[in-house]
mmCIF file of C-alpha atoms in Angstrom:
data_model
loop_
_atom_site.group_PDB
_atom_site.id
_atom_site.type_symbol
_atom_site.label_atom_id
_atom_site.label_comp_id
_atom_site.label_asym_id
_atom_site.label_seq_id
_atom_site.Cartn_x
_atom_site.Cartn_y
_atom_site.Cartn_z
ATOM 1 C CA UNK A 965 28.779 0.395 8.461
ATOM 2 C CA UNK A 966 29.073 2.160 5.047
ATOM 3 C CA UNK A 967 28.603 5.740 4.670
ATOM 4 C CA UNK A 968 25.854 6.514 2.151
ATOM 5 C CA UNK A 969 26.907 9.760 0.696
ATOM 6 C CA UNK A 970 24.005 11.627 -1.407
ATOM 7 C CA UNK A 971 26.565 13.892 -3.026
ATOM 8 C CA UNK A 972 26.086 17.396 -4.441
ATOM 9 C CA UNK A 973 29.418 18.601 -5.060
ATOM 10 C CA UNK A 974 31.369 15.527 -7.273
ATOM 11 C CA UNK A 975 34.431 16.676 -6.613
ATOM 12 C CA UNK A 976 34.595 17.865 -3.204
ATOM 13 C CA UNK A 977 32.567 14.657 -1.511
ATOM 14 C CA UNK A 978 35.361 12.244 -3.466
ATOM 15 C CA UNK A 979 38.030 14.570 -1.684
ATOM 16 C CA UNK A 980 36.580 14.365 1.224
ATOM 17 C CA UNK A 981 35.758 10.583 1.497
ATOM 18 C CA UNK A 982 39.658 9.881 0.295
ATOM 19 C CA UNK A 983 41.262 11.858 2.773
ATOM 20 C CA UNK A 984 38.811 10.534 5.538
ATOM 21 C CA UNK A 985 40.501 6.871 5.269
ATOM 22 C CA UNK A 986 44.271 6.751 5.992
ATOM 23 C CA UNK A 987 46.394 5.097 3.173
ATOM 24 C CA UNK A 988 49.924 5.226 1.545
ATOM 25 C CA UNK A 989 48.743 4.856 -2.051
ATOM 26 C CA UNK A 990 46.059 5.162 -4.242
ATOM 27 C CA UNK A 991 44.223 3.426 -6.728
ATOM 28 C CA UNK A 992 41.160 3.565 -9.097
ATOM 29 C CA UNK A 993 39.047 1.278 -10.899
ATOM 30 C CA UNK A 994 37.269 1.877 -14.086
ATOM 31 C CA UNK A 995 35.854 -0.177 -17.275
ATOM 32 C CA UNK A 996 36.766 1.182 -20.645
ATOM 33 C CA UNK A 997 33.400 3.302 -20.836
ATOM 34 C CA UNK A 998 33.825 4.951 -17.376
ATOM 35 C CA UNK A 999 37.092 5.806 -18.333
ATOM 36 C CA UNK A 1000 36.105 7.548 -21.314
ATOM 37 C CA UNK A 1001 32.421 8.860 -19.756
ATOM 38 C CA UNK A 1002 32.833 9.298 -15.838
ATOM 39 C CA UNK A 1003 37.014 9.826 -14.957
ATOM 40 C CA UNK A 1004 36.820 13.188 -16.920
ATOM 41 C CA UNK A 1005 34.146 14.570 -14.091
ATOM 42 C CA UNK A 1006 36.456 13.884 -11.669
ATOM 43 C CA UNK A 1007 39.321 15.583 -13.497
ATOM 44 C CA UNK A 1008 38.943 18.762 -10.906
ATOM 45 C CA UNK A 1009 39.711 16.332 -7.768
ATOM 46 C CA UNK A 1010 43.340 17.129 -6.644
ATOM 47 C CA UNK A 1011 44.512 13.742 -4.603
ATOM 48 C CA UNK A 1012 43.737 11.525 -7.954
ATOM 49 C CA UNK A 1013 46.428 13.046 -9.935
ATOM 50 C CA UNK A 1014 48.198 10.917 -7.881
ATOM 51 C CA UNK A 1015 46.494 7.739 -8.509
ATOM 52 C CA UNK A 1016 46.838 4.893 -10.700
ATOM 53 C CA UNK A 1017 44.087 3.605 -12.700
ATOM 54 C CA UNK A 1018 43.432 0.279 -13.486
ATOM 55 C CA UNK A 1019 41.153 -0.397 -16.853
ATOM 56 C CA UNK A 1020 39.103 -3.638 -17.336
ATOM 57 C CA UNK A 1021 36.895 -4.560 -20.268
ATOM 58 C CA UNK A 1022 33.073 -3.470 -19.543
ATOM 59 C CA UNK A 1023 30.144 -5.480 -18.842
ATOM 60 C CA UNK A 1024 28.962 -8.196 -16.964
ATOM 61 C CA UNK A 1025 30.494 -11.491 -18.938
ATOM 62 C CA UNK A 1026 33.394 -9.345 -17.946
ATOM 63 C CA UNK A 1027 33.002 -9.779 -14.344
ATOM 64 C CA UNK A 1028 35.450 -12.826 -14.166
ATOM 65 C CA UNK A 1029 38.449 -14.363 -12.607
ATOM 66 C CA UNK A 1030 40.410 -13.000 -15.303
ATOM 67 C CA UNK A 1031 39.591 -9.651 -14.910
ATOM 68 C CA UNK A 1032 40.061 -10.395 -11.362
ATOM 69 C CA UNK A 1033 43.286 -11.863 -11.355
ATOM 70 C CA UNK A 1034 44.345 -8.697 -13.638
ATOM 71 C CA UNK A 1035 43.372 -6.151 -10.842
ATOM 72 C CA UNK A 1036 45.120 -8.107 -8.413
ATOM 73 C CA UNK A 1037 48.717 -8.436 -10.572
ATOM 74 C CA UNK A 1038 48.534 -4.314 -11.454
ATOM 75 C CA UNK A 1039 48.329 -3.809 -7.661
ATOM 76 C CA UNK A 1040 51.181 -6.205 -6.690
ATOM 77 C CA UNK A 1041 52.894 -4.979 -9.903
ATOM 78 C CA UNK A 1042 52.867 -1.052 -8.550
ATOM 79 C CA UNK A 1043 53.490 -1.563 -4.986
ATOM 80 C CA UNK A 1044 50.016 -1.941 -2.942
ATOM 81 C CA UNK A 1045 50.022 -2.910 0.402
ATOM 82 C CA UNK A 1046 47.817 -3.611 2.932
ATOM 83 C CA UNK A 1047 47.352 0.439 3.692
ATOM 84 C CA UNK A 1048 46.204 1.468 0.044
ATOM 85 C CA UNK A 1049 43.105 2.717 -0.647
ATOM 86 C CA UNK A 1050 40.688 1.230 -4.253
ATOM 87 C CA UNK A 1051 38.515 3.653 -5.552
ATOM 88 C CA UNK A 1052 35.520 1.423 -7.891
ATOM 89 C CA UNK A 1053 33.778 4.257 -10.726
ATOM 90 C CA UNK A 1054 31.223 2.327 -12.402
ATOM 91 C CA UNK A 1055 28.194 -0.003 -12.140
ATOM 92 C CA UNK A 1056 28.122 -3.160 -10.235
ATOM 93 C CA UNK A 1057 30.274 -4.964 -12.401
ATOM 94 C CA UNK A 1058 33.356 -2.759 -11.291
ATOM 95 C CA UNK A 1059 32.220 -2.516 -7.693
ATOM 96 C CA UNK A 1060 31.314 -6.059 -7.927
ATOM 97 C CA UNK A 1061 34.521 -7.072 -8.936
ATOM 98 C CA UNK A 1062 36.656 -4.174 -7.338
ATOM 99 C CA UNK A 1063 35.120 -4.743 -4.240
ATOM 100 C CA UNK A 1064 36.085 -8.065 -3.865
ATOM 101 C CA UNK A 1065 39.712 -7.556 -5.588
ATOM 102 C CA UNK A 1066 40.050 -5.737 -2.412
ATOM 103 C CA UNK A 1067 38.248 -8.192 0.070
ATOM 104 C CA UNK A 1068 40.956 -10.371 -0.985
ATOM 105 C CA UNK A 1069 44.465 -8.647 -1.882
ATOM 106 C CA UNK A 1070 46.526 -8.536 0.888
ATOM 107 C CA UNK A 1071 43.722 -10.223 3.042
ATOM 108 C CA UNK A 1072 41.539 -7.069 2.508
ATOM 109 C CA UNK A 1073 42.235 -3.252 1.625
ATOM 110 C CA UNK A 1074 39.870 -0.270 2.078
ATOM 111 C CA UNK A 1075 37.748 0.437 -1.043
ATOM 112 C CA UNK A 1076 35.209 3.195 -2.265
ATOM 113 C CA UNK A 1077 32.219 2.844 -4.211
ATOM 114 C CA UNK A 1078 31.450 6.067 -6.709
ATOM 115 C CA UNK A 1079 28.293 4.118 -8.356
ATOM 116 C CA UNK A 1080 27.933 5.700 -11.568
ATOM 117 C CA UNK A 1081 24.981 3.676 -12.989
ATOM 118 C CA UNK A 1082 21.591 3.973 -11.467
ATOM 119 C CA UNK A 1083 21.502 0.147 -10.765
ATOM 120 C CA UNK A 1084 24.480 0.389 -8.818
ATOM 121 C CA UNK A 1085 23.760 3.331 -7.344
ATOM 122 C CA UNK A 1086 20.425 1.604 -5.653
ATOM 123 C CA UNK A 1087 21.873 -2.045 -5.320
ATOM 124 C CA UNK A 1088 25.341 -3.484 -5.813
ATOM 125 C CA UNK A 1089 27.058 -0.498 -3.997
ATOM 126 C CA UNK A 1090 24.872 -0.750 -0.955
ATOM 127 C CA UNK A 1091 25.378 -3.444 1.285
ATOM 128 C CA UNK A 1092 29.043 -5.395 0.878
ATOM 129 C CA UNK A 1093 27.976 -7.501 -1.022
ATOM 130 C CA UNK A 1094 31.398 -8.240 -3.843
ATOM 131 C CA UNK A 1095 31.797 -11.384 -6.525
ATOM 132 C CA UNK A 1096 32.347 -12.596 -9.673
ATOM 133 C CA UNK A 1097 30.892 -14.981 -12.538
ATOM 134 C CA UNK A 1098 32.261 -18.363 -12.639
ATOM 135 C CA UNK A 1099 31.293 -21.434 -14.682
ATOM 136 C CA UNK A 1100 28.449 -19.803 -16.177
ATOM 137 C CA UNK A 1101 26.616 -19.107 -12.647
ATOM 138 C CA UNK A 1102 25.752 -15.451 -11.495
ATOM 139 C CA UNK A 1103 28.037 -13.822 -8.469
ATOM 140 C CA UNK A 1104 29.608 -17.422 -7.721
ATOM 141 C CA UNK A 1105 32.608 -16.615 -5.992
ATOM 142 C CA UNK A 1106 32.173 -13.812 -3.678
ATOM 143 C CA UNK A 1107 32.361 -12.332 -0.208
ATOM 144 C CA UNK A 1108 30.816 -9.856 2.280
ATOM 145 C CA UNK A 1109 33.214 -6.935 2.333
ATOM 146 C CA UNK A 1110 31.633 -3.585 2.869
ATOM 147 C CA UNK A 1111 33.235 -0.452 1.225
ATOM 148 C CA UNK A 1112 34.140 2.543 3.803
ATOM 149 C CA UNK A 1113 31.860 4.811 1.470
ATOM 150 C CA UNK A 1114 29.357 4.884 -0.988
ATOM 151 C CA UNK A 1115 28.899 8.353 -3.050
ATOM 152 C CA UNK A 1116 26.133 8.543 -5.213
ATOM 153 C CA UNK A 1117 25.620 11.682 -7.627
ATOM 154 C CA UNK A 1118 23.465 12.482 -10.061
ATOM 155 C CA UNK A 1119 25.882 14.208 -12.473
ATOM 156 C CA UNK A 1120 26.419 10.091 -13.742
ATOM 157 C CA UNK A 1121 22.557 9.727 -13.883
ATOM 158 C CA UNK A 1122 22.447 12.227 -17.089
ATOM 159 C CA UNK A 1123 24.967 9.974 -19.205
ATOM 160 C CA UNK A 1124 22.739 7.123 -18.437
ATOM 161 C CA UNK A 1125 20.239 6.063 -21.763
ATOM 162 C CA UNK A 1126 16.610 4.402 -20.776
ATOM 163 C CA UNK A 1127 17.725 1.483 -20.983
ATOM 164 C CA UNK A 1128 20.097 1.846 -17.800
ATOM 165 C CA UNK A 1129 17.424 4.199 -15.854
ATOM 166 C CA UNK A 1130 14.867 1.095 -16.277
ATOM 167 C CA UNK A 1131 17.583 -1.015 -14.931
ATOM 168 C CA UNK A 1132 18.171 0.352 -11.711
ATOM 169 C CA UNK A 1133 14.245 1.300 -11.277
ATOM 170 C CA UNK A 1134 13.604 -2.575 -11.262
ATOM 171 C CA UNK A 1135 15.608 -2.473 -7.835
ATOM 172 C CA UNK A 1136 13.404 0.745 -6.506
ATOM 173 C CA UNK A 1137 10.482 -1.437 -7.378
ATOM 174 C CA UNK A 1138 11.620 -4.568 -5.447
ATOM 175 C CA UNK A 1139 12.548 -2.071 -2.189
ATOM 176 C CA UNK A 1140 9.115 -0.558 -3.048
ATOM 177 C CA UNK A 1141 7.237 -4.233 -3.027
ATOM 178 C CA UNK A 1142 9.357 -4.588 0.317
ATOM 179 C CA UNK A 1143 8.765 -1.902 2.085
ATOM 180 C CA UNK A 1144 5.208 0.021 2.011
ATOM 181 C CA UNK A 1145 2.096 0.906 -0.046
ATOM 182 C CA UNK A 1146 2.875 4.364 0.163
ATOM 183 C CA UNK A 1147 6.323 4.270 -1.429
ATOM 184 C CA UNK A 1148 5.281 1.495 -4.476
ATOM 185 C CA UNK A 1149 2.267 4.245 -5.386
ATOM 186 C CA UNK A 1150 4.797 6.495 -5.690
ATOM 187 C CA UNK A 1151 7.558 4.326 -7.702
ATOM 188 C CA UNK A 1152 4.403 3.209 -10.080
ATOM 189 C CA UNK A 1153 3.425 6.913 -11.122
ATOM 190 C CA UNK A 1154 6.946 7.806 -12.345
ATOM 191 C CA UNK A 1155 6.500 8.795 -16.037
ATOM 192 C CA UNK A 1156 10.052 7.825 -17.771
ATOM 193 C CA UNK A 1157 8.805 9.726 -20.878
ATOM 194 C CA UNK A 1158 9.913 12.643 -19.621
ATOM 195 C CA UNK A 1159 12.496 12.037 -16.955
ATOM 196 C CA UNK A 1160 12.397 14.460 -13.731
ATOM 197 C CA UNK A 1161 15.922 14.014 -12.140
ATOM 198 C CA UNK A 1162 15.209 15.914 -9.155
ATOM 199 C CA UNK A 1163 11.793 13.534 -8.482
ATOM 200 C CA UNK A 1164 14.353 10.391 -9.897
ATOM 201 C CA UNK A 1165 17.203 11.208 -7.466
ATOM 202 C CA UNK A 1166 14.659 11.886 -4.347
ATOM 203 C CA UNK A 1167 13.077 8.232 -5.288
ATOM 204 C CA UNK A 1168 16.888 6.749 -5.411
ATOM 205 C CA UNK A 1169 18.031 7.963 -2.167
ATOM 206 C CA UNK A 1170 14.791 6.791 -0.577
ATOM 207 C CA UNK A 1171 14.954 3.154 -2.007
ATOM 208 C CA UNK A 1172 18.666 3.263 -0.538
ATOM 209 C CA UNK A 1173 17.425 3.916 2.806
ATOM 210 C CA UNK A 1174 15.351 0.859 2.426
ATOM 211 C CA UNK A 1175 18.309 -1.548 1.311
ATOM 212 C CA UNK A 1176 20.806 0.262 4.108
ATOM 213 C CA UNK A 1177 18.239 -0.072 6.909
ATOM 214 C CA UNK A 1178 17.576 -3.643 6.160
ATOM 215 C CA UNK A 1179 21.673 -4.506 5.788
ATOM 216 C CA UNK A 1180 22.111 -2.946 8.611
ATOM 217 C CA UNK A 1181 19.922 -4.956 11.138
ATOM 218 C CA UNK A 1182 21.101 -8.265 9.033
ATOM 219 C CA UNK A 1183 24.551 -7.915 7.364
ATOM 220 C CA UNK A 1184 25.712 -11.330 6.452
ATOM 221 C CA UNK A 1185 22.155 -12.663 4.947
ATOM 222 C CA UNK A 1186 21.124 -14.847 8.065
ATOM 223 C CA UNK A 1187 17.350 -13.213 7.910
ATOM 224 C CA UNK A 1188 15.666 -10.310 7.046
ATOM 225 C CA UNK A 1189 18.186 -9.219 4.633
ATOM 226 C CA UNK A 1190 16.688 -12.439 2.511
ATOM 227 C CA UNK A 1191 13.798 -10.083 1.938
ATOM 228 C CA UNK A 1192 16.020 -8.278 -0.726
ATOM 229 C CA UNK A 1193 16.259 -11.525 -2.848
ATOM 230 C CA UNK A 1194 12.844 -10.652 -3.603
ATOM 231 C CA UNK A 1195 12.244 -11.643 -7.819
ATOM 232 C CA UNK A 1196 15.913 -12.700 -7.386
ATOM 233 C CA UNK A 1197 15.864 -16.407 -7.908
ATOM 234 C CA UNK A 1198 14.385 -16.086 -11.057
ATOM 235 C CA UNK A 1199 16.424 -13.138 -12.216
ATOM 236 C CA UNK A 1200 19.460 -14.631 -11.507
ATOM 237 C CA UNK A 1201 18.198 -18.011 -13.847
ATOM 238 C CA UNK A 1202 17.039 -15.803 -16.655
ATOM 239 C CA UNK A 1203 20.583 -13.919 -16.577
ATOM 240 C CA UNK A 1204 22.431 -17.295 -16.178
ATOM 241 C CA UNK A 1205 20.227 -19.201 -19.360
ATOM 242 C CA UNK A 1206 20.801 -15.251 -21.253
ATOM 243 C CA UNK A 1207 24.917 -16.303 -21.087
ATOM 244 C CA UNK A 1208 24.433 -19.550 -21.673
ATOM 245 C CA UNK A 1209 23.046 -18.068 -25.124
ATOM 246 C CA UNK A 1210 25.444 -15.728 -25.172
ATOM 247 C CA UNK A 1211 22.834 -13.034 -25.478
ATOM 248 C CA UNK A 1212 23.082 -11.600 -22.013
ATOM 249 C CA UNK A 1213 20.278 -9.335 -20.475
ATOM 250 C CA UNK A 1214 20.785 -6.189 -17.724
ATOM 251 C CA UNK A 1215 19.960 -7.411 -14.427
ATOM 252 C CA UNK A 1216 17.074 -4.823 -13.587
ATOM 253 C CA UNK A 1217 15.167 -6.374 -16.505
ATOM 254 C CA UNK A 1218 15.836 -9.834 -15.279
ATOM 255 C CA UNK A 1219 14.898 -8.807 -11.577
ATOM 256 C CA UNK A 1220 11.756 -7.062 -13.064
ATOM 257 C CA UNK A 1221 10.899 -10.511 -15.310
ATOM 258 C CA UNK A 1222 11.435 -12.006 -11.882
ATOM 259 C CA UNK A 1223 9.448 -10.370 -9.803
ATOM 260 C CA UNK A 1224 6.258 -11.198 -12.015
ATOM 261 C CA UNK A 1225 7.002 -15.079 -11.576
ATOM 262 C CA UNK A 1226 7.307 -14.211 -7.868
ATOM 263 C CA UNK A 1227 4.841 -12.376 -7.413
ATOM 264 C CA UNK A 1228 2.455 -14.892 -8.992
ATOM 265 C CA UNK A 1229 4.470 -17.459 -6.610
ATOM 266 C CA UNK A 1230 3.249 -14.710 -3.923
ATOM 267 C CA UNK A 1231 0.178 -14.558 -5.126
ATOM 268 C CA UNK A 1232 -0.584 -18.714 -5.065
ATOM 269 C CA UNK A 1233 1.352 -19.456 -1.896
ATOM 270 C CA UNK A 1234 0.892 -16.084 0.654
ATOM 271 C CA UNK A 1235 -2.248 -14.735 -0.366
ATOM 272 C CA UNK A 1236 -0.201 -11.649 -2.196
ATOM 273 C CA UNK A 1237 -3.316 -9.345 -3.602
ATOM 274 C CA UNK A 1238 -4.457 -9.414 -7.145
ATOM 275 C CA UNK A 1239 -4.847 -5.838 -7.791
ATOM 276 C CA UNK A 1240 -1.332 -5.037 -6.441
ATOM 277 C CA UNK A 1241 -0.066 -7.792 -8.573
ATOM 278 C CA UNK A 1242 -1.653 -6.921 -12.133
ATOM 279 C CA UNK A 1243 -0.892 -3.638 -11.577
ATOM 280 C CA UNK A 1244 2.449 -4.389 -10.873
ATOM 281 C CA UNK A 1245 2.900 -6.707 -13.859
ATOM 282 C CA UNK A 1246 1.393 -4.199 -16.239
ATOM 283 C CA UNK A 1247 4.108 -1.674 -15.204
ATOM 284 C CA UNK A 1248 6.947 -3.913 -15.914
ATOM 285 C CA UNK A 1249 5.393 -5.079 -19.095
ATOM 286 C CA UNK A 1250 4.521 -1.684 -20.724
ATOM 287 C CA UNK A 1251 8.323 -0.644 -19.483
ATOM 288 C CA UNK A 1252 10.217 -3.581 -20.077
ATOM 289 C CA UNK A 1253 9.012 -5.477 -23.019
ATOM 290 C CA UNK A 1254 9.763 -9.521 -22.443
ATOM 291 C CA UNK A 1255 12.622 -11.888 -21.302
ATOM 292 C CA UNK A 1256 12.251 -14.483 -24.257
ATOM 293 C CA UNK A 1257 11.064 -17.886 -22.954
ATOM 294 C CA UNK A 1258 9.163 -21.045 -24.269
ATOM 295 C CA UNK A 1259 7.923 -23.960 -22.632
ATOM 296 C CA UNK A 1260 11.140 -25.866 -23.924
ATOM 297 C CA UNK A 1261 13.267 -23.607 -21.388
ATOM 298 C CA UNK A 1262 11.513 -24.608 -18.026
ATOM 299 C CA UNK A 1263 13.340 -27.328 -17.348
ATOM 300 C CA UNK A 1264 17.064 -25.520 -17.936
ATOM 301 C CA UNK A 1265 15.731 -22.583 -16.058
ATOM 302 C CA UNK A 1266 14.804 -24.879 -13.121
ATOM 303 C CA UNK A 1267 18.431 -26.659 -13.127
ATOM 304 C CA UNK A 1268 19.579 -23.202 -13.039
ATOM 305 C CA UNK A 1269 17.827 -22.500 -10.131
ATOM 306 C CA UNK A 1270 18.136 -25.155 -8.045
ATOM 307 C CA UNK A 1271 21.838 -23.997 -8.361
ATOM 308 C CA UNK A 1272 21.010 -20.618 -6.648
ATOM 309 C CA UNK A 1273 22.930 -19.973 -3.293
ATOM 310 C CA UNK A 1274 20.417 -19.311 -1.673
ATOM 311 C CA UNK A 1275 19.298 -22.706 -1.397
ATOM 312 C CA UNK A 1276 19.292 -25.361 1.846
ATOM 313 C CA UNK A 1277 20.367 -28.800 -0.599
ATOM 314 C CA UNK A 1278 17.952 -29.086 -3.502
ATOM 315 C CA UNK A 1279 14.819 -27.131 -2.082
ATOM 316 C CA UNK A 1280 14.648 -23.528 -4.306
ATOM 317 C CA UNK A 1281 14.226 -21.341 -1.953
ATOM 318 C CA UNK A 1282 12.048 -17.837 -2.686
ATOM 319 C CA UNK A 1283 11.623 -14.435 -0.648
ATOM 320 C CA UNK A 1284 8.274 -14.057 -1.301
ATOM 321 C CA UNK A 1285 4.943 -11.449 -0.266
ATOM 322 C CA UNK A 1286 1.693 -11.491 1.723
ATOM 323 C CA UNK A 1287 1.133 -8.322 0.831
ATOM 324 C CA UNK A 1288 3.533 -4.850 0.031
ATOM 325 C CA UNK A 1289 5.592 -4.531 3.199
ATOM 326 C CA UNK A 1290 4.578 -8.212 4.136
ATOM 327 C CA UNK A 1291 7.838 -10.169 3.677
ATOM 328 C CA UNK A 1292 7.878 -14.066 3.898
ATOM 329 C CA UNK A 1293 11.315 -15.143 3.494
ATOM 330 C CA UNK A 1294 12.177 -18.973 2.658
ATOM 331 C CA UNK A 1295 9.485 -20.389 0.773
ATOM 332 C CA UNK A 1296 9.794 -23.000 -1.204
ATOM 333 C CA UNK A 1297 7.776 -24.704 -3.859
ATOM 334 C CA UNK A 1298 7.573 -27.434 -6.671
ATOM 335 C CA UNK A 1299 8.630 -27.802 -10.001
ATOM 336 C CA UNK A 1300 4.718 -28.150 -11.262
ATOM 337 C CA UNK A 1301 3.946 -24.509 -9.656
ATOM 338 C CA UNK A 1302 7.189 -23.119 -10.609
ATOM 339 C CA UNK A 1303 6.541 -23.972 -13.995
ATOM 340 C CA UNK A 1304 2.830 -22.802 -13.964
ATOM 341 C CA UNK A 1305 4.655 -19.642 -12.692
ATOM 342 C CA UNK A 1306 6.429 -19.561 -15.947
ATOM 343 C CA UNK A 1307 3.500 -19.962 -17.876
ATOM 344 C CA UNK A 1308 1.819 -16.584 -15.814
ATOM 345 C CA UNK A 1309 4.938 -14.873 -16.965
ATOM 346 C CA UNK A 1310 4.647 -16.020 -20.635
ATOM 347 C CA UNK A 1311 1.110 -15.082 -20.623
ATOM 348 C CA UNK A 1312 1.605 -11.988 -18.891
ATOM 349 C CA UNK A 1313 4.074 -10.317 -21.303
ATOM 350 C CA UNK A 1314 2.088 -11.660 -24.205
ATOM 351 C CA UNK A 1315 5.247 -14.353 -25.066
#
């Protein structure tokens, strides 16, 4: 299982986790803005002197075959075998794509995650999940390949504008939603107006607790693990419509759009409460503005959905909520309530 390693000391934990894994060469990862932001912190760590770095273009329409095929070719090209060791520094779109540039070079190398955006910190890192984008569809081609490590550290969290704090905090809300009353009171009191690291970073390493504990008991996605899909389904249509338009959208916005169509879903289908939802709803709306949608885009987003991998044939299939904690996994509905879902969400965010 991967090590989840709340690091204090940058420098020292990435020594540490490299020399724990035997290997005859070294690599790392990086887009062109961790290169220029998050390499330099980790300037002071003596066995990556000796590594070579491999630079792809940043952000998610980036996360492609391409890209992928280029990560393979510079490890052939400087002598990689099946004992070197991948280092991913970025968001999910590097350990996304990093992690499953090693799943599949050589048959599979050892890889380690150094998250340095707060969504990856609490979600693609965690959990071995690795992919890419193809044909216009979200994390198409993929596989479940677990790094050896996963170091998170704050020092990244400071480089990180609103924007990407809101990001990952749509993930701590969905572990929140999953997991207990107690912990989504706490996750709906944060005040991003003035940002408390210490209080962020405490809520972080809780919410991946949640998402370890859960892998853990269900690694390859055959049960419980489903519950993390939660507001997923319709995320993953929103981001897929936003490329279509080629006017792509960060993925904690999309999940938190999501969750309020799911939660209505939730709300219609399992008896999810009212109060919990509007309250809910009114967080993500006074924090994340709107996903723009008319009644012209239900039936595209629908398609879209129906395309989802999660799905048994043509049946959309939904994690869904009885209540916070209260996890119903594999519900499905109709097109009619989906799209009166929609219509929640317009109203909701005031589209």
């Amino acid at each position: 299982m991967q090590q989840i390693i709340k690091s204090d000391h940058l420098t020292t934990d990435v020594e540490k986790a490299i020399q724990n894994i035997r290997h005859d060469k070294l690599f790392i990862l990086t887009d062109e803005n961790t290169h220029t932001h998050c390499l330099p912190l980790l300037a002071e760590t003596p066995l990556l002197r000796e590594a070579k770095e491999i630079v792809i273009p940043a952000g998610d329409t980036n996360k492609t075959i391409e890209n992928l095929s280029r990560v393979w070719q510079l490890l052939t090209e400087n002598g990689a075998t099946r004992h070197s060791l991948l280092l991913n520094l970025g968001g999910g779109m590097v350990t996304d794509l990093g992690g499953f540039a090693a799943a599949t070079f050589k048959r599979g190398i050892s890889y380690i995650n150094i998250s340095t955006t707060l969504l990856g910190a609490v979600d693609a890192a965690v959990g071995g999940k690795t992919g890419i984008n193809f044909e216009g569809y979200k994390n198409e081609i993929g596989a479940f390949y677990p790094s050896e490590s996963v170091i998170i550290s704050s020092d990244f969290f400071h480089t990180l504008n609103q924007a990407a704090i809101l990001s990952g905090y749509a993930e701590m809300i969905k572990h929140a939603l999953i997991h207990s009353t107690a912990e989504w009171e706490e996750i709906l009191t944060y005040s991003f107006d003035e940002a408390d690291y210490s209080k962020l970073n405490e809520l972080v390493f809780r919410s991946v607790k949640i998402k370890q504990d859960i892998v853990e008991k269900d690694p390859y996605e055959k049960n419980i693990r489903k519950a993390l899909n939660f507001g997923h389904t319709t995320a993953h249509a929103f981001e897929s419509f936003a490329m279509t338009k080629e006017r792509p959208v960060p993925h904690g916005y999309a999940v938190a759009w999501g969750m309020i169509v799911e939660l209505w879903l939730s709300h219609r289908l399992c008896g999810f409460p009212k109060e919990q939802l509007q309250r809910t709803v009114r967080f993500i709306r006074d924090n994340y503005g709107a996903f723009p949608l008319s009644c012209d885009h239900y039936e595209t987003l629908y398609e879209i959905a129906r395309h989802d991998k999660k799905n048994i044939g043509d049946i959309i299939h939904f994690t869904l909520l009885g209540n916070i904690g209260d996890v119903r996994i594999d519900q499905t509905t109709d097109k009619e309530l989906l799209f009166e879902a929609f219509d929640f969400y317009r109203d909701s965010v005031g589209l």
